[in-house]
Amino acid sequence: MPKNQTPPLLEIKNLHARVEGHEILRGVDLTVYPGEVHSIMGPNGSGKSTLAQVLAGRETFEVTEGSIAYLGKDLLEMEPDQRACEGIFMAFQYPVEIPGVSNTQFLHAAYNAQRKYRGQEEIDAIDFLKLVRDKAKLVKIDEKLLSRSVNEGFSGGEKKRHEIYQMAILAPKLAILDETDSGLDIDALRIVADGVNSLRGPDRSFLVITHYQRLLNYIVPDFVHVLHKGRIVRSGGKDLALQLEEKGYGWVEKEAVAAAV
Amino acid sequence: MITMSPEKTRTAATLDRLDVSAVEPGPEWLYASRWAAFERFRQLGLPDTHHEDWRFTNIAPIKQTAFTLSSPAPNLTRSVIEPLLIPGLDCCRLVFVNGRYQPSLSDTAGLPPGMGLWSLHEAFTTKRSLLEEHLGKLTNTDKHPFAALNTALFRDGAVIFVPRGAAVSRPIHLLHIAAPGDEPPLISPRHLIVTEADTTLSVIEDYATLGDGVYLTNALTEIVVGPNAQVTHYLLERESPRAFNVTTLHVHQGRDSRFASHSAQFGGSIVRNNVSPVHAGEGGHSLLNGLYVLRDDQLVDNHMRVDHATPHCDSRQFYKGIMTQRSHGVFRGRIIVRQDAQKTDAKQNNQNLLLSEEAGANADPQLEIYADDVKCTHGATVGQIDEDQVFYLRSRGIPHETARAMIVYAFASENLERMPLQPVRQLVQRLLLDRLPHGKLLEQTL
Ligand SMILES: Nc1ncnc2c1ncn2[C@@H]1O[C@H](COP(=O)(O)OP(=O)(O)OP(=O)(O)O)[C@@H](O)[C@H]1O
Ligand SMILES: [Mg+2]
């Protein structure tokens, strides 16, 4: 990690987490500074989504050891909605459908809840509609989708784009994208990547979780980490992704075993 | 033969010991049928949970209550009833207080020519032939004790007649206000609605309470939907938490008719709602849409019986329940498809959301199908709030309580949206928000 003047945005230390008695994260260390893009790669079941969910505050995952500092505060003490208000956003790997809650109603409620938390004035439906229209263009999302219920009847690709769209509206400090690229065709992938790239800036950091090196051609990360069996077993620059692509996860697995001996 | 005398006694008695001599007898031409119905009621007795139709609904508290048949209506002023009117609804209105029609609180102006809107009490003398032709014709007092009891005791209600071709643009609000005194009254409203061919009508049957006394409303409504007619019926149950309520709705649907029943139930302690449309003409469509939102120890039982007697009819039943605390919802939906009723398309769905450990729900679909070329589907669910949905909303910054309220509201909204009259829908929405845990938090987000 390079020395940085500014304090870290996120500092994960020796994080252990379990679900239903199974230990899934087994000592994760990760530091993210403002403006950085980190990519987390790893085979199926290595704990990528678990890490994302723990950061977002999902209660089904129990943190048994370690700490997470976010902007110097203890993240584990915060409720999920408070984390969102503090600027954490997770794009879900599998966004849930919520029939009966309209997208616009949902986003307006979320947007105003965050403003209220920060002591800002809430904005009315008309101004909000203007804002969401502009952002809809950014991720080329069909406005018709927005009058529907949250994610209801959306295709896989529409759900992923809808996550990026929410991110654009909520303008987080830390965005965690959990396999937002999976299942997208190349056009949709470009749209998602363009959306992310347009939001990159010195005050916004990204944790881009992906299976495939492909995404990293479009979103060029500062760092790549490999998660294996609940631990980061290797970190490097963007070239690491290419190496992984070439040699497969078997390669890091072998190395991880060798390192453990 | 014992005749019923107009003298009043003020002694209250349990339903099995009612003294019907205390009842205003009404017109002589009804004596025989009233008396027969009362005899039948006595033979049938009140059901217990061994009775197939009352398996999940224990009415012991009703049985144990002593009711009075004499419940004079207090003089209410407009300002007292004002809060019970439906905001924004341009309607004709009949107001009943303790079951008696109150002309000074009612508004029957502006009816289309030829249309009739009377109190039953008045119609006894002025509309005898209409009553003789239709009153009681859709009701089976032989099997149903509460129908028999109503038939023995009714003395007032509404009579609506819509002549061929008339489209009644103003809905008709039948506002029932109970103002129970020290002794719990038994109130027996009776309504008759007859629509001829090619007509349109909306009726809102509404039950509310002043104060929080105990009483039993045992209402019965018969609707004849003429050929190609469209009738929309709303039932609003917003009585006090100590009220008992049994409402029965019989509907006879003519050829190509459309009938919709929308019920919204929030009030009462023990509530039973029977809705029974009969598809008696080809090409008819019926929709039974209902929402019950309960708390404390409320018990609400919705009993649907859709009878397909002719071919090519569609029926839809969509009922949803939300139960908190120790409340309990019951849904029984029976679909009968007679041998001749080919090409029937019948759907039934009941969904329940339990918001506490002690809340409960029973769903009991019953299909009786004697025709072979039909489409019948039914489904029932009892579940809890989906925590993945809650987390999704929270992960965007929406506070926990608001997130839960949004999801519960969303569950109900589908049924709300089926109600075509906007002022009624808005009233139901308000009742819903008042009732939902943290519903207030939603007011800004809707
Ligand atoms: N709710 C749960 N109950 C039981 N086991 C779980 C639960 N959630 C996750 N797991 C298990 O935890 C492990 C890690 O899961 P996780 O979803 O974090 O993996 P992942 O790296 O995101 O995988 P993928 O690439 O398939 O998305 C897996 O073995 C998974 O089966
Ligand atoms: Mg995953």
mmCIF file of C-alpha atoms in Angstrom, chain B residues 46-387:
data_model
loop_
_atom_site.group_PDB
_atom_site.id
_atom_site.type_symbol
_atom_site.label_atom_id
_atom_site.label_comp_id
_atom_site.label_asym_id
_atom_site.label_seq_id
_atom_site.Cartn_x
_atom_site.Cartn_y
_atom_site.Cartn_z
ATOM 1 C CA LEU B 46 -75.739 -20.649 17.099
ATOM 2 C CA PRO B 47 -72.845 -22.489 15.530
ATOM 3 C CA ASP B 48 -69.805 -23.685 17.449
ATOM 4 C CA THR B 49 -66.442 -24.705 16.057
ATOM 5 C CA HIS B 50 -67.681 -28.239 15.353
ATOM 6 C CA HIS B 51 -69.741 -26.701 12.607
ATOM 7 C CA GLU B 52 -67.900 -27.028 9.285
ATOM 8 C CA ASP B 53 -68.529 -23.385 8.336
ATOM 9 C CA TRP B 54 -67.293 -22.076 11.695
ATOM 10 C CA ARG B 55 -64.293 -24.299 12.252
ATOM 11 C CA PHE B 56 -61.817 -21.489 12.904
ATOM 12 C CA THR B 57 -64.228 -18.950 14.321
ATOM 13 C CA ASN B 58 -65.240 -19.257 17.896
ATOM 14 C CA ILE B 59 -68.209 -17.002 18.570
ATOM 15 C CA ALA B 60 -68.549 -17.884 22.255
ATOM 16 C CA PRO B 61 -68.215 -14.205 23.249
ATOM 17 C CA ILE B 62 -71.258 -13.416 21.079
ATOM 18 C CA LYS B 63 -73.206 -16.288 22.597
ATOM 19 C CA GLN B 64 -72.424 -15.148 26.097
ATOM 20 C CA THR B 65 -73.506 -11.564 25.572
ATOM 21 C CA ALA B 66 -77.004 -10.460 26.505
ATOM 22 C CA PHE B 67 -78.406 -8.222 23.774
ATOM 23 C CA THR B 68 -81.338 -5.899 23.765
ATOM 24 C CA LEU B 69 -83.666 -5.593 20.798
ATOM 25 C CA SER B 70 -84.666 -2.129 21.799
ATOM 26 C CA SER B 71 -82.077 0.468 20.973
ATOM 27 C CA PRO B 72 -83.563 3.879 20.328
ATOM 28 C CA ALA B 73 -81.417 6.068 18.131
ATOM 29 C CA PRO B 74 -79.973 9.094 19.886
ATOM 30 C CA ASN B 75 -80.395 12.375 18.047
ATOM 31 C CA LEU B 76 -77.103 13.002 16.324
ATOM 32 C CA THR B 77 -76.133 16.272 14.777
ATOM 33 C CA ARG B 78 -74.362 16.632 11.465
ATOM 34 C CA SER B 79 -71.213 17.756 13.180
ATOM 35 C CA VAL B 80 -71.091 14.499 15.151
ATOM 36 C CA ILE B 81 -71.286 12.371 12.043
ATOM 37 C CA GLU B 82 -69.102 14.662 9.923
ATOM 38 C CA PRO B 83 -65.862 12.790 10.772
ATOM 39 C CA LEU B 84 -67.428 9.578 9.481
ATOM 40 C CA LEU B 85 -68.239 10.917 6.021
ATOM 41 C CA ILE B 86 -65.961 9.915 3.186
ATOM 42 C CA PRO B 87 -63.858 12.975 2.323
ATOM 43 C CA GLY B 88 -64.158 14.072 -1.272
ATOM 44 C CA LEU B 89 -66.946 11.651 -2.135
ATOM 45 C CA ASP B 90 -69.845 13.192 -4.008
ATOM 46 C CA CYS B 91 -72.581 10.759 -3.098
ATOM 47 C CA CYS B 92 -76.137 10.108 -2.041
ATOM 48 C CA ARG B 93 -76.220 9.053 1.553
ATOM 49 C CA LEU B 94 -78.529 7.171 3.837
ATOM 50 C CA VAL B 95 -77.512 7.368 7.469
ATOM 51 C CA PHE B 96 -78.690 4.788 9.960
ATOM 52 C CA VAL B 97 -78.219 5.185 13.683
ATOM 53 C CA ASN B 98 -78.596 2.012 15.705
ATOM 54 C CA GLY B 99 -80.179 0.571 12.601
ATOM 55 C CA ARG B 100 -82.778 3.294 12.103
ATOM 56 C CA TYR B 101 -82.892 5.537 9.090
ATOM 57 C CA GLN B 102 -82.188 9.214 9.869
ATOM 58 C CA PRO B 103 -83.618 11.423 7.135
ATOM 59 C CA SER B 104 -82.192 14.616 8.629
ATOM 60 C CA LEU B 105 -78.637 13.280 8.289
ATOM 61 C CA SER B 106 -79.193 11.803 4.849
ATOM 62 C CA ASP B 107 -79.016 13.178 1.338
ATOM 63 C CA THR B 108 -80.992 11.605 -1.462
ATOM 64 C CA ALA B 109 -81.071 14.476 -3.921
ATOM 65 C CA GLY B 110 -80.171 14.232 -7.570
ATOM 66 C CA LEU B 111 -81.145 10.676 -8.410
ATOM 67 C CA PRO B 112 -81.578 9.813 -12.072
ATOM 68 C CA PRO B 113 -85.214 9.645 -13.209
ATOM 69 C CA GLY B 114 -86.957 6.427 -12.339
ATOM 70 C CA MET B 115 -84.390 5.434 -9.798
ATOM 71 C CA GLY B 116 -85.549 4.573 -6.313
ATOM 72 C CA LEU B 117 -83.718 5.012 -3.053
ATOM 73 C CA TRP B 118 -85.785 4.444 0.055
ATOM 74 C CA SER B 119 -85.422 3.319 3.600
ATOM 75 C CA LEU B 120 -86.719 -0.189 4.020
ATOM 76 C CA HIS B 121 -89.072 1.019 6.694
ATOM 77 C CA GLU B 122 -90.690 3.381 4.244
ATOM 78 C CA ALA B 123 -90.670 0.806 1.445
ATOM 79 C CA PHE B 124 -92.651 -1.624 3.611
ATOM 80 C CA THR B 125 -95.718 0.450 2.814
ATOM 81 C CA THR B 126 -94.843 2.215 -0.428
ATOM 82 C CA LYS B 127 -92.929 -0.485 -2.338
ATOM 83 C CA ARG B 128 -94.587 -3.635 -1.217
ATOM 84 C CA SER B 129 -94.684 -5.282 -4.639
ATOM 85 C CA LEU B 130 -90.958 -4.717 -5.227
ATOM 86 C CA LEU B 131 -90.199 -6.177 -1.817
ATOM 87 C CA GLU B 132 -92.516 -9.099 -2.302
ATOM 88 C CA GLU B 133 -90.826 -9.875 -5.587
ATOM 89 C CA HIS B 134 -87.255 -9.770 -4.290
ATOM 90 C CA LEU B 135 -86.860 -9.578 -0.535
ATOM 91 C CA GLY B 136 -85.411 -12.771 0.874
ATOM 92 C CA LYS B 137 -85.273 -14.498 -2.484
ATOM 93 C CA LEU B 138 -81.490 -14.877 -2.450
ATOM 94 C CA THR B 139 -81.227 -15.804 1.190
ATOM 95 C CA ASN B 140 -81.130 -19.278 2.613
ATOM 96 C CA THR B 141 -82.531 -18.970 6.111
ATOM 97 C CA ASP B 142 -82.787 -22.718 6.298
ATOM 98 C CA LYS B 143 -79.087 -23.316 6.763
ATOM 99 C CA HIS B 144 -77.714 -20.059 8.075
ATOM 100 C CA PRO B 145 -78.629 -19.002 11.587
ATOM 101 C CA PHE B 146 -77.514 -15.394 11.222
ATOM 102 C CA ALA B 147 -79.501 -15.021 7.992
ATOM 103 C CA ALA B 148 -82.525 -16.469 9.765
ATOM 104 C CA LEU B 149 -82.012 -14.137 12.694
ATOM 105 C CA ASN B 150 -81.759 -11.117 10.436
ATOM 106 C CA THR B 151 -84.879 -12.166 8.553
ATOM 107 C CA ALA B 152 -86.765 -12.486 11.819
ATOM 108 C CA LEU B 153 -85.666 -9.122 13.160
ATOM 109 C CA PHE B 154 -84.838 -6.584 10.434
ATOM 110 C CA ARG B 155 -86.801 -3.400 10.552
ATOM 111 C CA ASP B 156 -84.831 -0.938 8.483
ATOM 112 C CA GLY B 157 -82.164 -0.637 5.858
ATOM 113 C CA ALA B 158 -81.922 0.596 2.296
ATOM 114 C CA VAL B 159 -83.874 -0.326 -0.782
ATOM 115 C CA ILE B 160 -82.314 0.690 -4.087
ATOM 116 C CA PHE B 161 -83.908 0.221 -7.473
ATOM 117 C CA VAL B 162 -82.125 1.128 -10.690
ATOM 118 C CA PRO B 163 -84.330 1.011 -13.793
ATOM 119 C CA ARG B 164 -83.160 -0.314 -17.144
ATOM 120 C CA GLY B 165 -80.432 1.727 -18.770
ATOM 121 C CA ALA B 166 -79.744 4.062 -15.849
ATOM 122 C CA ALA B 167 -76.153 4.855 -15.011
ATOM 123 C CA VAL B 168 -76.062 6.144 -11.459
ATOM 124 C CA SER B 169 -73.086 8.433 -11.395
ATOM 125 C CA ARG B 170 -73.141 9.289 -7.691
ATOM 126 C CA PRO B 171 -72.246 6.394 -5.454
ATOM 127 C CA ILE B 172 -74.623 5.567 -2.624
ATOM 128 C CA HIS B 173 -73.184 5.616 0.838
ATOM 129 C CA LEU B 174 -75.057 3.536 3.418
ATOM 130 C CA LEU B 175 -73.537 4.797 6.623
ATOM 131 C CA HIS B 176 -74.362 2.739 9.682
ATOM 132 C CA ILE B 177 -73.503 4.338 12.966
ATOM 133 C CA ALA B 178 -73.914 2.398 16.147
ATOM 134 C CA ALA B 179 -74.235 4.395 19.348
ATOM 135 C CA PRO B 180 -74.652 1.625 21.879
ATOM 136 C CA GLY B 181 -75.927 2.407 25.364
ATOM 137 C CA ASP B 182 -75.467 0.414 28.560
ATOM 138 C CA GLU B 183 -77.164 -2.674 27.228
ATOM 139 C CA PRO B 184 -75.551 -4.129 24.091
ATOM 140 C CA PRO B 185 -77.986 -3.748 21.209
ATOM 141 C CA LEU B 186 -78.564 -6.243 18.439
ATOM 142 C CA ILE B 187 -78.816 -4.266 15.213
ATOM 143 C CA SER B 188 -80.207 -6.019 12.140
ATOM 144 C CA PRO B 189 -79.886 -3.910 8.979
ATOM 145 C CA ARG B 190 -81.361 -5.310 5.815
ATOM 146 C CA HIS B 191 -80.670 -4.030 2.321
ATOM 147 C CA LEU B 192 -82.171 -4.839 -1.022
ATOM 148 C CA ILE B 193 -80.593 -3.638 -4.248
ATOM 149 C CA VAL B 194 -82.203 -4.384 -7.589
ATOM 150 C CA THR B 195 -80.566 -3.243 -10.802
ATOM 151 C CA GLU B 196 -82.196 -3.839 -14.151
ATOM 152 C CA ALA B 197 -80.441 -4.388 -17.475
ATOM 153 C CA ASP B 198 -77.656 -2.070 -18.672
ATOM 154 C CA THR B 199 -77.237 -0.177 -15.425
ATOM 155 C CA THR B 200 -74.292 1.054 -13.387
ATOM 156 C CA LEU B 201 -74.251 1.477 -9.630
ATOM 157 C CA SER B 202 -71.756 1.814 -6.775
ATOM 158 C CA VAL B 203 -72.795 1.252 -3.180
ATOM 159 C CA ILE B 204 -70.734 1.658 -0.039
ATOM 160 C CA GLU B 205 -71.935 -0.290 2.953
ATOM 161 C CA ASP B 206 -70.160 1.253 5.882
ATOM 162 C CA TYR B 207 -70.177 0.274 9.574
ATOM 163 C CA ALA B 208 -68.852 2.643 12.218
ATOM 164 C CA THR B 209 -69.306 3.279 15.933
ATOM 165 C CA LEU B 210 -69.603 6.229 18.259
ATOM 166 C CA GLY B 211 -68.004 5.324 21.563
ATOM 167 C CA ASP B 212 -66.705 1.886 22.379
ATOM 168 C CA GLY B 213 -69.718 -0.066 23.587
ATOM 169 C CA VAL B 214 -70.518 -3.687 22.872
ATOM 170 C CA TYR B 215 -73.134 -4.612 20.274
ATOM 171 C CA LEU B 216 -73.833 -6.958 17.423
ATOM 172 C CA THR B 217 -74.464 -5.844 13.886
ATOM 173 C CA ASN B 218 -76.086 -8.658 11.942
ATOM 174 C CA ALA B 219 -76.609 -7.263 8.473
ATOM 175 C CA LEU B 220 -77.861 -8.863 5.324
ATOM 176 C CA THR B 221 -77.766 -7.463 1.803
ATOM 177 C CA GLU B 222 -79.281 -8.892 -1.343
ATOM 178 C CA ILE B 223 -78.223 -7.580 -4.742
ATOM 179 C CA VAL B 224 -79.798 -8.459 -8.053
ATOM 180 C CA VAL B 225 -77.410 -7.520 -10.842
ATOM 181 C CA GLY B 226 -79.373 -7.265 -14.068
ATOM 182 C CA PRO B 227 -78.168 -8.365 -17.500
ATOM 183 C CA ASN B 228 -75.184 -6.360 -18.672
ATOM 184 C CA ALA B 229 -75.311 -4.307 -15.471
ATOM 185 C CA GLN B 230 -72.245 -3.245 -13.479
ATOM 186 C CA VAL B 231 -72.487 -3.096 -9.727
ATOM 187 C CA THR B 232 -69.638 -2.249 -7.381
ATOM 188 C CA HIS B 233 -70.112 -2.870 -3.696
ATOM 189 C CA TYR B 234 -67.803 -1.712 -0.918
ATOM 190 C CA LEU B 235 -67.867 -2.932 2.633
ATOM 191 C CA LEU B 236 -66.098 -0.806 5.203
ATOM 192 C CA GLU B 237 -65.696 -2.338 8.629
ATOM 193 C CA ARG B 238 -64.458 0.355 10.975
ATOM 194 C CA GLU B 239 -66.445 -0.381 14.120
ATOM 195 C CA SER B 240 -65.172 -0.133 17.670
ATOM 196 C CA PRO B 241 -62.822 -2.816 18.974
ATOM 197 C CA ARG B 242 -65.636 -4.277 21.078
ATOM 198 C CA ALA B 243 -68.215 -4.590 18.310
ATOM 199 C CA PHE B 244 -69.401 -7.907 16.934
ATOM 200 C CA ASN B 245 -70.304 -7.934 13.286
ATOM 201 C CA VAL B 246 -71.812 -10.435 10.885
ATOM 202 C CA THR B 247 -72.457 -9.213 7.362
ATOM 203 C CA THR B 248 -73.908 -11.334 4.630
ATOM 204 C CA LEU B 249 -74.010 -10.383 0.980
ATOM 205 C CA HIS B 250 -75.977 -12.393 -1.560
ATOM 206 C CA VAL B 251 -75.585 -11.503 -5.195
ATOM 207 C CA HIS B 252 -77.487 -12.810 -8.178
ATOM 208 C CA GLN B 253 -75.713 -12.028 -11.440
ATOM 209 C CA GLY B 254 -77.517 -11.866 -14.748
ATOM 210 C CA ARG B 255 -76.096 -12.418 -18.189
ATOM 211 C CA ASP B 256 -72.940 -10.425 -19.040
ATOM 212 C CA SER B 257 -73.069 -8.629 -15.721
ATOM 213 C CA ARG B 258 -70.076 -7.420 -13.769
ATOM 214 C CA PHE B 259 -70.070 -7.385 -10.033
ATOM 215 C CA ALA B 260 -67.256 -6.302 -7.723
ATOM 216 C CA SER B 261 -67.126 -6.561 -3.962
ATOM 217 C CA HIS B 262 -64.366 -4.640 -2.206
ATOM 218 C CA SER B 263 -64.064 -5.071 1.499
ATOM 219 C CA ALA B 264 -61.769 -3.293 3.902
ATOM 220 C CA GLN B 265 -61.840 -4.543 7.455
ATOM 221 C CA PHE B 266 -60.160 -2.794 10.315
ATOM 222 C CA GLY B 267 -62.694 -2.762 13.147
ATOM 223 C CA GLY B 268 -64.705 -5.092 15.314
ATOM 224 C CA SER B 269 -63.723 -7.752 17.796
ATOM 225 C CA ILE B 270 -65.332 -10.742 16.093
ATOM 226 C CA VAL B 271 -66.258 -10.165 12.482
ATOM 227 C CA ARG B 272 -67.740 -12.549 9.983
ATOM 228 C CA ASN B 273 -68.230 -11.529 6.375
ATOM 229 C CA ASN B 274 -70.112 -13.784 3.964
ATOM 230 C CA VAL B 275 -70.040 -12.955 0.276
ATOM 231 C CA SER B 276 -71.919 -15.223 -2.131
ATOM 232 C CA PRO B 277 -72.318 -14.312 -5.769
ATOM 233 C CA VAL B 278 -74.225 -16.680 -8.020
ATOM 234 C CA HIS B 279 -73.375 -16.575 -11.709
ATOM 235 C CA ALA B 280 -76.845 -17.196 -13.055
ATOM 236 C CA GLY B 281 -76.298 -15.831 -16.573
ATOM 237 C CA GLU B 282 -73.597 -16.502 -19.145
ATOM 238 C CA GLY B 283 -70.677 -14.145 -19.637
ATOM 239 C CA GLY B 284 -70.702 -12.689 -16.125
ATOM 240 C CA HIS B 285 -67.684 -11.532 -14.202
ATOM 241 C CA SER B 286 -67.257 -11.266 -10.449
ATOM 242 C CA LEU B 287 -64.413 -9.822 -8.427
ATOM 243 C CA LEU B 288 -64.163 -10.293 -4.670
ATOM 244 C CA ASN B 289 -61.356 -8.098 -3.428
ATOM 245 C CA GLY B 290 -60.647 -7.809 0.259
ATOM 246 C CA LEU B 291 -58.180 -6.508 2.771
ATOM 247 C CA TYR B 292 -58.200 -7.153 6.523
ATOM 248 C CA VAL B 293 -55.731 -5.505 8.862
ATOM 249 C CA LEU B 294 -56.036 -6.660 12.437
ATOM 250 C CA ARG B 295 -54.547 -6.134 15.857
ATOM 251 C CA ASP B 296 -55.097 -6.991 19.529
ATOM 252 C CA ASP B 297 -57.379 -10.031 19.767
ATOM 253 C CA GLN B 298 -59.448 -9.328 16.686
ATOM 254 C CA LEU B 299 -60.882 -12.285 14.824
ATOM 255 C CA VAL B 300 -62.038 -11.668 11.268
ATOM 256 C CA ASP B 301 -63.464 -14.421 9.126
ATOM 257 C CA ASN B 302 -64.178 -13.962 5.438
ATOM 258 C CA HIS B 303 -66.351 -16.551 3.887
ATOM 259 C CA MET B 304 -66.656 -16.527 0.119
ATOM 260 C CA ARG B 305 -68.907 -18.772 -1.870
ATOM 261 C CA VAL B 306 -68.812 -18.283 -5.610
ATOM 262 C CA ASP B 307 -71.401 -20.309 -7.449
ATOM 263 C CA HIS B 308 -70.894 -20.823 -11.168
ATOM 264 C CA ALA B 309 -74.259 -22.006 -12.425
ATOM 265 C CA THR B 310 -73.860 -21.004 -16.072
ATOM 266 C CA PRO B 311 -71.089 -21.300 -18.673
ATOM 267 C CA HIS B 312 -68.516 -18.699 -19.669
ATOM 268 C CA CYS B 313 -68.284 -16.785 -16.420
ATOM 269 C CA ASP B 314 -65.123 -15.519 -14.745
ATOM 270 C CA SER B 315 -64.663 -15.085 -11.033
ATOM 271 C CA ARG B 316 -61.740 -13.650 -9.115
ATOM 272 C CA GLN B 317 -61.160 -13.715 -5.379
ATOM 273 C CA PHE B 318 -58.228 -11.744 -4.008
ATOM 274 C CA TYR B 319 -58.062 -11.424 -0.257
ATOM 275 C CA LYS B 320 -55.133 -10.286 1.821
ATOM 276 C CA GLY B 321 -54.704 -10.151 5.569
ATOM 277 C CA ILE B 322 -52.199 -8.426 7.834
ATOM 278 C CA MET B 323 -52.238 -9.585 11.438
ATOM 279 C CA THR B 324 -50.406 -8.107 14.393
ATOM 280 C CA GLN B 325 -50.374 -8.963 18.093
ATOM 281 C CA ARG B 326 -52.739 -11.837 18.847
ATOM 282 C CA SER B 327 -55.189 -11.212 16.021
ATOM 283 C CA HIS B 328 -56.410 -13.906 13.725
ATOM 284 C CA GLY B 329 -57.631 -13.908 10.135
ATOM 285 C CA VAL B 330 -59.685 -16.629 8.531
ATOM 286 C CA PHE B 331 -60.396 -16.983 4.843
ATOM 287 C CA ARG B 332 -62.614 -19.611 3.346
ATOM 288 C CA GLY B 333 -63.173 -19.493 -0.364
ATOM 289 C CA ARG B 334 -65.465 -21.965 -1.939
ATOM 290 C CA ILE B 335 -65.843 -22.202 -5.685
ATOM 291 C CA ILE B 336 -68.733 -24.273 -6.989
ATOM 292 C CA VAL B 337 -68.817 -25.066 -10.678
ATOM 293 C CA ARG B 338 -72.087 -26.704 -11.673
ATOM 294 C CA GLN B 339 -72.287 -29.319 -14.363
ATOM 295 C CA ASP B 340 -73.541 -26.883 -16.984
ATOM 296 C CA ALA B 341 -70.975 -24.225 -16.195
ATOM 297 C CA GLN B 342 -68.461 -25.134 -18.910
ATOM 298 C CA LYS B 343 -65.661 -22.679 -19.717
ATOM 299 C CA THR B 344 -65.713 -21.304 -16.217
ATOM 300 C CA ASP B 345 -62.573 -19.406 -15.309
ATOM 301 C CA ALA B 346 -62.297 -19.118 -11.535
ATOM 302 C CA LYS B 347 -59.321 -17.840 -9.575
ATOM 303 C CA GLN B 348 -58.850 -17.523 -5.883
ATOM 304 C CA ASN B 349 -55.958 -16.226 -3.876
ATOM 305 C CA ASN B 350 -55.519 -15.503 -0.198
ATOM 306 C CA GLN B 351 -52.296 -14.130 1.232
ATOM 307 C CA ASN B 352 -51.544 -13.419 4.854
ATOM 308 C CA LEU B 353 -48.769 -11.518 6.517
ATOM 309 C CA LEU B 354 -48.162 -12.202 10.188
ATOM 310 C CA LEU B 355 -46.365 -9.439 12.045
ATOM 311 C CA SER B 356 -46.090 -11.158 15.394
ATOM 312 C CA GLU B 357 -45.443 -14.583 16.824
ATOM 313 C CA GLU B 358 -48.916 -14.851 18.299
ATOM 314 C CA ALA B 359 -50.856 -13.717 15.246
ATOM 315 C CA GLY B 360 -52.484 -16.393 13.157
ATOM 316 C CA ALA B 361 -54.233 -17.093 9.895
ATOM 317 C CA ASN B 362 -56.231 -19.882 8.353
ATOM 318 C CA ALA B 363 -56.810 -20.210 4.651
ATOM 319 C CA ASP B 364 -59.222 -22.802 3.481
ATOM 320 C CA PRO B 365 -59.847 -23.041 -0.252
ATOM 321 C CA GLN B 366 -62.581 -25.401 -1.394
ATOM 322 C CA LEU B 367 -63.312 -26.393 -4.936
ATOM 323 C CA GLU B 368 -66.457 -28.245 -5.928
ATOM 324 C CA ILE B 369 -66.275 -28.850 -9.634
ATOM 325 C CA TYR B 370 -68.874 -30.792 -11.594
ATOM 326 C CA ALA B 371 -68.070 -29.510 -15.094
ATOM 327 C CA ASP B 372 -65.103 -30.828 -17.058
ATOM 328 C CA ASP B 373 -63.983 -27.963 -19.277
ATOM 329 C CA VAL B 374 -63.065 -25.337 -16.715
ATOM 330 C CA LYS B 375 -60.082 -23.403 -15.414
ATOM 331 C CA CYS B 376 -59.925 -23.148 -11.636
ATOM 332 C CA THR B 377 -56.914 -22.118 -9.623
ATOM 333 C CA HIS B 378 -56.426 -21.342 -5.996
ATOM 334 C CA GLY B 379 -53.530 -20.399 -3.807
ATOM 335 C CA ALA B 380 -52.964 -19.421 -0.223
ATOM 336 C CA THR B 381 -49.942 -18.227 1.700
ATOM 337 C CA VAL B 382 -49.185 -17.334 5.279
ATOM 338 C CA GLY B 383 -45.840 -15.640 5.782
ATOM 339 C CA GLN B 384 -43.738 -13.053 7.515
ATOM 340 C CA ILE B 385 -42.003 -9.925 6.311
ATOM 341 C CA ASP B 386 -39.174 -10.790 3.967
ATOM 342 C CA GLU B 387 -36.002 -9.708 5.760
#
